[in-house]
PDB file of C-alpha atoms in Angstrom:
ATOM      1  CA  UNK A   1      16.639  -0.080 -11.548  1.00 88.00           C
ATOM      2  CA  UNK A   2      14.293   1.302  -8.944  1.00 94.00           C
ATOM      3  CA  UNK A   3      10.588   1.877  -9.851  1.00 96.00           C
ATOM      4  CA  UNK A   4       9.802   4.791  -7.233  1.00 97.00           C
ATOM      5  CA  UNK A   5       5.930   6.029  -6.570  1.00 97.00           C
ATOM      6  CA  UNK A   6       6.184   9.709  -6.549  1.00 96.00           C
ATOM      7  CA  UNK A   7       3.348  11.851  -5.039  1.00 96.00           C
ATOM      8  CA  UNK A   8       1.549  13.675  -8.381  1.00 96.00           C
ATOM      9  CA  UNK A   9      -1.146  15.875  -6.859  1.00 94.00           C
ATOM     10  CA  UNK A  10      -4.767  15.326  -6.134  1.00 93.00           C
ATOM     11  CA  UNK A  11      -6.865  12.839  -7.748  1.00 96.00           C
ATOM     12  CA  UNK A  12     -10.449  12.189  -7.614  1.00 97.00           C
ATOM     13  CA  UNK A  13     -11.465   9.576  -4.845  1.00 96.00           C
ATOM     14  CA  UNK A  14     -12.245   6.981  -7.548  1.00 97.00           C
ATOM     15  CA  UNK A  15      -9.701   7.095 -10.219  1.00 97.00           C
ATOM     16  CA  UNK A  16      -8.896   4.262 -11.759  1.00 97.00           C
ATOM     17  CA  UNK A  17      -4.645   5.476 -11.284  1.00 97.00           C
ATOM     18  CA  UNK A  18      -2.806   4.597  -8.713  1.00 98.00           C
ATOM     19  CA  UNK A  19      -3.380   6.810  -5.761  1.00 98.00           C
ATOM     20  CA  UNK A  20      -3.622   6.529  -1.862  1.00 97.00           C
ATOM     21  CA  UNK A  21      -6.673   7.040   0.022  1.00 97.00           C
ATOM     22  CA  UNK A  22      -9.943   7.729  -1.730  1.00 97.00           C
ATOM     23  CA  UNK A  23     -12.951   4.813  -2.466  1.00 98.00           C
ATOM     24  CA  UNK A  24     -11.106   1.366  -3.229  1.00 98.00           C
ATOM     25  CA  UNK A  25     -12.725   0.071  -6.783  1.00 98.00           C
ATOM     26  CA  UNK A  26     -13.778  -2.996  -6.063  1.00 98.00           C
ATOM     27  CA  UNK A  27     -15.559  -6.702  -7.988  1.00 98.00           C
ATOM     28  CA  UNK A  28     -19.488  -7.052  -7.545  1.00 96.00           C
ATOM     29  CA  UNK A  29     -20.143  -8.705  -4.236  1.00 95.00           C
ATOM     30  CA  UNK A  30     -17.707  -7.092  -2.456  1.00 97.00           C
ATOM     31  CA  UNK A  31     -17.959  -6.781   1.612  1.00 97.00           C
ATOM     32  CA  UNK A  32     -15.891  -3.874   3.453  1.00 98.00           C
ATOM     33  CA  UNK A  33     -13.078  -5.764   5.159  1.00 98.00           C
ATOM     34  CA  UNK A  34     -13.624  -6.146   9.172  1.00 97.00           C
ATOM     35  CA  UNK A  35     -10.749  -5.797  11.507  1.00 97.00           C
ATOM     36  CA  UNK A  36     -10.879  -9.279  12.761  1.00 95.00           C
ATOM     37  CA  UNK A  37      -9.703  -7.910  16.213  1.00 93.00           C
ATOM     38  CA  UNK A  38     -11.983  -4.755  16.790  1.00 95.00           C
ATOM     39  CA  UNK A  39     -15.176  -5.764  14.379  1.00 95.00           C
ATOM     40  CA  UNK A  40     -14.399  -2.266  13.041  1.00 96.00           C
ATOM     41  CA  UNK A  41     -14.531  -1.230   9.543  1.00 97.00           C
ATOM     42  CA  UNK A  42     -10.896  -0.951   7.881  1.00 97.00           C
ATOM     43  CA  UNK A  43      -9.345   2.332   6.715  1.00 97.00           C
ATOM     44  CA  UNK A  44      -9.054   2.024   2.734  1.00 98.00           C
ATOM     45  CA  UNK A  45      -4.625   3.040   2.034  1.00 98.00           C
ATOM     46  CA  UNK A  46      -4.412   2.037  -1.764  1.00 98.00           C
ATOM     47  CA  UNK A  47      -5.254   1.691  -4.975  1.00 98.00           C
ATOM     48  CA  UNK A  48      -2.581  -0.163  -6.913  1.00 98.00           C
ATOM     49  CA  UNK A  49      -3.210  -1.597 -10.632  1.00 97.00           C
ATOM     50  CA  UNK A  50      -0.614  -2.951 -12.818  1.00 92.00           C
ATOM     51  CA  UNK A  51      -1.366  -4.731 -16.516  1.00 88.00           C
ATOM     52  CA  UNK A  52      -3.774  -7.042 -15.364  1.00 93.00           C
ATOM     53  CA  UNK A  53      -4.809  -6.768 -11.564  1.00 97.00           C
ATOM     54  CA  UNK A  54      -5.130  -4.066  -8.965  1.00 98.00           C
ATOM     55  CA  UNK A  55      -3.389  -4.556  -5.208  1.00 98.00           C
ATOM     56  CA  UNK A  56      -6.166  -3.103  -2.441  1.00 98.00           C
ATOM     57  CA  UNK A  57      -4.901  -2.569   0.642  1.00 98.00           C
ATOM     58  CA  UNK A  58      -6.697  -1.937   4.076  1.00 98.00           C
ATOM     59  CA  UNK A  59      -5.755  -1.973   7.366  1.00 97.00           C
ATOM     60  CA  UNK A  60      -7.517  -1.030  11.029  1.00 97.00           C
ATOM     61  CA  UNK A  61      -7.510   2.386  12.410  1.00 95.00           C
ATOM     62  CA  UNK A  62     -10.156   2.215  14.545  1.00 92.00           C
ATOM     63  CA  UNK A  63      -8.094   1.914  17.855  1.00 86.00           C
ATOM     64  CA  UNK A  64      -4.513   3.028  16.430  1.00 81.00           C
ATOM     65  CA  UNK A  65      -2.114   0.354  18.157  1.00 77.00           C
ATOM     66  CA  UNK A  66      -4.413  -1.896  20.023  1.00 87.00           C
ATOM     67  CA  UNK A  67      -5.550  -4.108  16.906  1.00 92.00           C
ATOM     68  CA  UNK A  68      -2.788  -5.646  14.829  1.00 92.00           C
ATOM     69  CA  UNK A  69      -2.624  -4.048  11.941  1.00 94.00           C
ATOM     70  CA  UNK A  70       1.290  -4.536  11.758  1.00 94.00           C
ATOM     71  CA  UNK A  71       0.809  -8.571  10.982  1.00 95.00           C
ATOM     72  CA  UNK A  72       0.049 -10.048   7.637  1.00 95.00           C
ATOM     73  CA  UNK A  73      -2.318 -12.596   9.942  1.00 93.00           C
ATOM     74  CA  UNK A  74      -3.264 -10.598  13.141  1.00 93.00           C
ATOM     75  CA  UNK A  75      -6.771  -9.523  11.665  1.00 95.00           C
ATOM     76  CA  UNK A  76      -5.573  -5.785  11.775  1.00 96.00           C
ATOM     77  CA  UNK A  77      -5.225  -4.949   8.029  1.00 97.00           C
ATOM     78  CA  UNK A  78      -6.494  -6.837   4.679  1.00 98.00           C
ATOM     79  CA  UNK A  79      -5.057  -7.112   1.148  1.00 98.00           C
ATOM     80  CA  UNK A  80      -6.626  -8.085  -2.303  1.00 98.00           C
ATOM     81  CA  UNK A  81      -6.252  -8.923  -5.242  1.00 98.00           C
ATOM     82  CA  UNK A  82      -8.858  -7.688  -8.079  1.00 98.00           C
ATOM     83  CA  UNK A  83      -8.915  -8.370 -12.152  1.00 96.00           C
ATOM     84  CA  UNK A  84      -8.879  -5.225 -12.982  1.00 94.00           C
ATOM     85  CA  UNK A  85     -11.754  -5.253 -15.173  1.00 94.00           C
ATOM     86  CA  UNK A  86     -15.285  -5.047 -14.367  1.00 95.00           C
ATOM     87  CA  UNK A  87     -14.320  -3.044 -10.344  1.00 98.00           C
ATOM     88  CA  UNK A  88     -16.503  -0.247  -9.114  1.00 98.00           C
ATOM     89  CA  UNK A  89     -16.562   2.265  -6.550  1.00 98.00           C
ATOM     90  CA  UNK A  90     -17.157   0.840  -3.127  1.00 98.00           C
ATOM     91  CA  UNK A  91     -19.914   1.730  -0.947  1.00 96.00           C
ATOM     92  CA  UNK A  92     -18.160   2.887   2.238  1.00 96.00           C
ATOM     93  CA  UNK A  93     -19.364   1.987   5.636  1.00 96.00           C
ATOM     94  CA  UNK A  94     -21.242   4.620   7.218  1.00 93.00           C
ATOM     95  CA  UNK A  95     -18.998   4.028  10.435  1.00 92.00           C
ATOM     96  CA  UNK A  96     -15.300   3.849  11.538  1.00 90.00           C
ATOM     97  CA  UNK A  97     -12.016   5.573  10.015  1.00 93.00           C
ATOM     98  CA  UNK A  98     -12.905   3.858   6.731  1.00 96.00           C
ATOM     99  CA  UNK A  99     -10.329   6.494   4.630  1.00 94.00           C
ATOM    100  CA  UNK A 100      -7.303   8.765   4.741  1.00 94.00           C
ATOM    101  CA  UNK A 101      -7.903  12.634   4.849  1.00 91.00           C
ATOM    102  CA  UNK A 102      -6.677  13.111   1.600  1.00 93.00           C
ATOM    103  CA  UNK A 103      -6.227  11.270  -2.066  1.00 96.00           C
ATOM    104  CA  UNK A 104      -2.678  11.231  -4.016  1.00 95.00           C
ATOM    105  CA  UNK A 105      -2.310  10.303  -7.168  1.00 97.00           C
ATOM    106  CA  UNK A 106       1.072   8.359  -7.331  1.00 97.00           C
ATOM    107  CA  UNK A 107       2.870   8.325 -10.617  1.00 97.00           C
ATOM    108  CA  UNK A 108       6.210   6.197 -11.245  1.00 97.00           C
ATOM    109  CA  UNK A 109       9.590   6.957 -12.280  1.00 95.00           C
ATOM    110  CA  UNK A 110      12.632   4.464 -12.936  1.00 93.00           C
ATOM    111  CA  UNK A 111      15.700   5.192 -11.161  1.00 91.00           C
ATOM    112  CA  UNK A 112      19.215   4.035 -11.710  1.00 91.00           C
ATOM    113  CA  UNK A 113      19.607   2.705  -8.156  1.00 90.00           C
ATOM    114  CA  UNK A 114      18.961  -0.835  -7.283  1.00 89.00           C
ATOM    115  CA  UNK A 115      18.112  -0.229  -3.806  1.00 92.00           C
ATOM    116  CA  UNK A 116      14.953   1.288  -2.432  1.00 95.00           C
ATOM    117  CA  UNK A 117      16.800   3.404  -0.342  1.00 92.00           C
ATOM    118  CA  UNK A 118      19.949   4.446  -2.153  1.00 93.00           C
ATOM    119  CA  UNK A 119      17.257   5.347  -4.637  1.00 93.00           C
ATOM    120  CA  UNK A 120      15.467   8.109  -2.468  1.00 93.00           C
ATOM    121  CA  UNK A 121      18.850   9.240  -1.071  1.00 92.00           C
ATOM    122  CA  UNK A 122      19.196  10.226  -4.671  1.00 91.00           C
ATOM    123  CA  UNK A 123      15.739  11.475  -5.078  1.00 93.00           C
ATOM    124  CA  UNK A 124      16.757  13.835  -2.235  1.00 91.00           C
ATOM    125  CA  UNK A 125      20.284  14.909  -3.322  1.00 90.00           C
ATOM    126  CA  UNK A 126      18.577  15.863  -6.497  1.00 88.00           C
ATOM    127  CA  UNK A 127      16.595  18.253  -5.155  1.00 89.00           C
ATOM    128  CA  UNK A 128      13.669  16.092  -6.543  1.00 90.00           C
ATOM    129  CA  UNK A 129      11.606  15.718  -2.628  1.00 88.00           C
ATOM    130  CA  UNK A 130      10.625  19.239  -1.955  1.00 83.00           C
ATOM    131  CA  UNK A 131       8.087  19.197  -4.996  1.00 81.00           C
ATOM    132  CA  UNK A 132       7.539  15.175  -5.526  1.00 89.00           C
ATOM    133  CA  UNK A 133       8.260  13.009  -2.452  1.00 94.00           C
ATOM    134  CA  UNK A 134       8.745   9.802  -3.164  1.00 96.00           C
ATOM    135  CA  UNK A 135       5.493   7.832  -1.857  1.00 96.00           C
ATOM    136  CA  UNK A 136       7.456   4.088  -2.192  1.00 97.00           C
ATOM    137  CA  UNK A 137       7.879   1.938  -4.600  1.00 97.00           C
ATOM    138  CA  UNK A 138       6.454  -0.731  -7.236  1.00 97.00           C
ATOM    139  CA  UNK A 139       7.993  -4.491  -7.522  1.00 93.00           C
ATOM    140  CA  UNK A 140      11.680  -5.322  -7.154  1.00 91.00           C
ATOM    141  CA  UNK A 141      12.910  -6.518  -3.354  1.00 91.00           C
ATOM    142  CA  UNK A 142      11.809  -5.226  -0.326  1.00 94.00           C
ATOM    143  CA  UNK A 143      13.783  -2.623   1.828  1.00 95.00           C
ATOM    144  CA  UNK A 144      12.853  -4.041   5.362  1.00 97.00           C
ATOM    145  CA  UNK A 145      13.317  -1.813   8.072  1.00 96.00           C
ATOM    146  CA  UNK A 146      13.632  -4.983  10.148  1.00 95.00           C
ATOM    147  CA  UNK A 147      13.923  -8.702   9.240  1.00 96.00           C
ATOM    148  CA  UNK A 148      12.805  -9.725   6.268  1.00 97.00           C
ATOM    149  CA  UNK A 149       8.976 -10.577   6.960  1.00 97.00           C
ATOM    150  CA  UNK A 150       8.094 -11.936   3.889  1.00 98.00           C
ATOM    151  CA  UNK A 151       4.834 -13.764   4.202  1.00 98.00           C
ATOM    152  CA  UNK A 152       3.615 -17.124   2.408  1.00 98.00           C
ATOM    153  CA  UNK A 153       0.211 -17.747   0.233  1.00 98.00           C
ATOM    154  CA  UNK A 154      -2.446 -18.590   2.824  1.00 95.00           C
ATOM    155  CA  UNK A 155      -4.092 -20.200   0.047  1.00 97.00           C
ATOM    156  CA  UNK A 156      -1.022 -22.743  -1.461  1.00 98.00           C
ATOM    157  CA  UNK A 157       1.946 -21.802   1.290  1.00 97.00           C
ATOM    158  CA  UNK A 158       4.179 -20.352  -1.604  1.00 97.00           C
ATOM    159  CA  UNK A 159       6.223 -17.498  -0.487  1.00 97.00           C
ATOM    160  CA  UNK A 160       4.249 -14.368  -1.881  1.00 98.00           C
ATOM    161  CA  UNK A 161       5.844 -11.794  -4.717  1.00 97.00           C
ATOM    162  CA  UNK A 162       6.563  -8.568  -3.187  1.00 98.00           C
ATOM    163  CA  UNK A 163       4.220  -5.990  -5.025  1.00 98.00           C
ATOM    164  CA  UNK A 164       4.769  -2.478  -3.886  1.00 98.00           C
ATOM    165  CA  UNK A 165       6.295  -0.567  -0.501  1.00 98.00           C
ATOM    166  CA  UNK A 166       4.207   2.564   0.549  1.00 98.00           C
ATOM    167  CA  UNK A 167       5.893   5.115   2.707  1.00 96.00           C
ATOM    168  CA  UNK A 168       3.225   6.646   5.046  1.00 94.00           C
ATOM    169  CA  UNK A 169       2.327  10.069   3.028  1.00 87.00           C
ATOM    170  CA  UNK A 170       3.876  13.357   2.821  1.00 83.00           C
ATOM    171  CA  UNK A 171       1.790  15.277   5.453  1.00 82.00           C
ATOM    172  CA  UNK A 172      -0.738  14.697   7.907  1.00 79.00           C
ATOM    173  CA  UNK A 173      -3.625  14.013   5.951  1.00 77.00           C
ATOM    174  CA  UNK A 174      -2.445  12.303   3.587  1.00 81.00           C
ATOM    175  CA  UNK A 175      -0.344   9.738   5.818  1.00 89.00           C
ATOM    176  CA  UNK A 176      -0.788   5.919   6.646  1.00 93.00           C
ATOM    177  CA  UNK A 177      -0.121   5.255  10.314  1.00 93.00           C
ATOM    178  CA  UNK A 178       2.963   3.252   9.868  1.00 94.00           C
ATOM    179  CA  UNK A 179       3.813   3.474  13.100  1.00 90.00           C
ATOM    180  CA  UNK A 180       5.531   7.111  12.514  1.00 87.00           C
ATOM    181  CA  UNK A 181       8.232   7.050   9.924  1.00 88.00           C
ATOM    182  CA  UNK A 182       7.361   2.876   9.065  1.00 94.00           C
ATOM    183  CA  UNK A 183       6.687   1.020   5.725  1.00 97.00           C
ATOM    184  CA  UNK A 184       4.060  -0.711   4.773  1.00 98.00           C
ATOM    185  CA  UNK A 185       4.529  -4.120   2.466  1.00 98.00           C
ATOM    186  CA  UNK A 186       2.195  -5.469  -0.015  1.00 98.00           C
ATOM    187  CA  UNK A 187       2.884  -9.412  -1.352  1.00 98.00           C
ATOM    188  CA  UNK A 188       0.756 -10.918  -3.495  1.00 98.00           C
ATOM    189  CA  UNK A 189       0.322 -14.510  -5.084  1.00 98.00           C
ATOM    190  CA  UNK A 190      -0.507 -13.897  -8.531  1.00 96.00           C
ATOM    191  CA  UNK A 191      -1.776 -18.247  -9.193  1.00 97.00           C
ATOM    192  CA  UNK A 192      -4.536 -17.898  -6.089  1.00 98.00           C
ATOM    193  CA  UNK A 193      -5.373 -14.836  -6.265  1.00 97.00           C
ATOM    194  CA  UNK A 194      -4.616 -14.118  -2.726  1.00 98.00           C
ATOM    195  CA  UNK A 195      -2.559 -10.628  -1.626  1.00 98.00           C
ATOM    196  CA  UNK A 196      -0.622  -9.682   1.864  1.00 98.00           C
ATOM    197  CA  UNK A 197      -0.103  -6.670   4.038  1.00 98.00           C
ATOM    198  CA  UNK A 198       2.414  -5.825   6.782  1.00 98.00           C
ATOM    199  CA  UNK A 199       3.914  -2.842   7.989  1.00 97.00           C
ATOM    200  CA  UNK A 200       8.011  -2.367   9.974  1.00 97.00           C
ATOM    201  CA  UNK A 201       8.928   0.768  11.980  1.00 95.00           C
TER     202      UNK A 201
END
């Protein structure tokens, strides 16, 4: 089985659902990641809870292509990893491409199909993409576009758990730049707390 994201209309920019774009809900103390390449504020991507954490994802859109923000540990783009209890609207930075030009609320749906992308072949056949594209994808194994970059836990080395694919958005506003028609990859490490980003085109 294939747990696919599917695009489920607009949302409000700080819903607690899963959704792209929007204001990331964040723990008290929180500081709007930096690109560590630019010094630019990060573009907020996603809001991604499951049972007992949420997966925020960032990455660098200040320059598109200049700053790393295809790397799990070029600086370009940060991941974390909240309780999800007790998070808040973020205050967003007053400067930079801090979000996308539109929110999407992202609902899932199981799917026969082990593979990510035998899955949306299916999704497709059906007739399913016209009205719900598929957005990615929640747990499972990874559908590199490339090698498998699968990074390890900064924090105890461990490989990480993959957590969720994100295609880049179903039309221009909406859309991630994943390098045009790229992926992006979230791990995490559930025992440190500690979550991953990369992207593959």
């Amino acid at each position: 089985m294939t747990t696919l994201l599917i695009y489920d209309g607009a949302i409000a920019d700080d819903a607690s659902e899963r959704r792209t774009g929007g204001v990331p809900l964040v723990p008290d103390g929180f500081s709007w990641p930096l690109c560590g390449e630019c010094g630019g504020a990060m573009q907020f991507l996603a809001h991604l809870p499951g049972e007992e954490r949420v997966v925020s994802v960032f990455m660098c859109q200040n320059d598109p292509g200049l700053c790393e923000e295809w790397s799990p540990t070029g600086g370009g783009n940060r991941a974390y990893l909240f309780p999800r209890d007790g998070l808040a609207p973020a205050a967003v930075p007053p400067e930079g491409e801090t979000s996308l030009g539109a929110v999407s609320a992202l609902r899932t749906e199981s799917v026969e199909e082990q593979d990510y992308f035998d899955a949306t072949r299916a999704w497709v056949a059906a007739g399913r993409e016209d009205e719900s594209p598929v957005l990615g994808a929640l747990g499972g194994e990874p559908y590199w576009i490339q090698n498998d970059e699968t990074p390890n836990c900064p924090s105890c080395s461990r490989r990480m758990d993959f957590a969720a694919l994100l295609e880049e958005g179903r039309d221009h506003n909406t859309s991630a730049n994943f390098g045009g028609g790229g992926c992006g990859y979230a791990f995490t490490c559930a025992p440190c707390s500690e979550a991953a980003f990369l992207w593959q085109c």
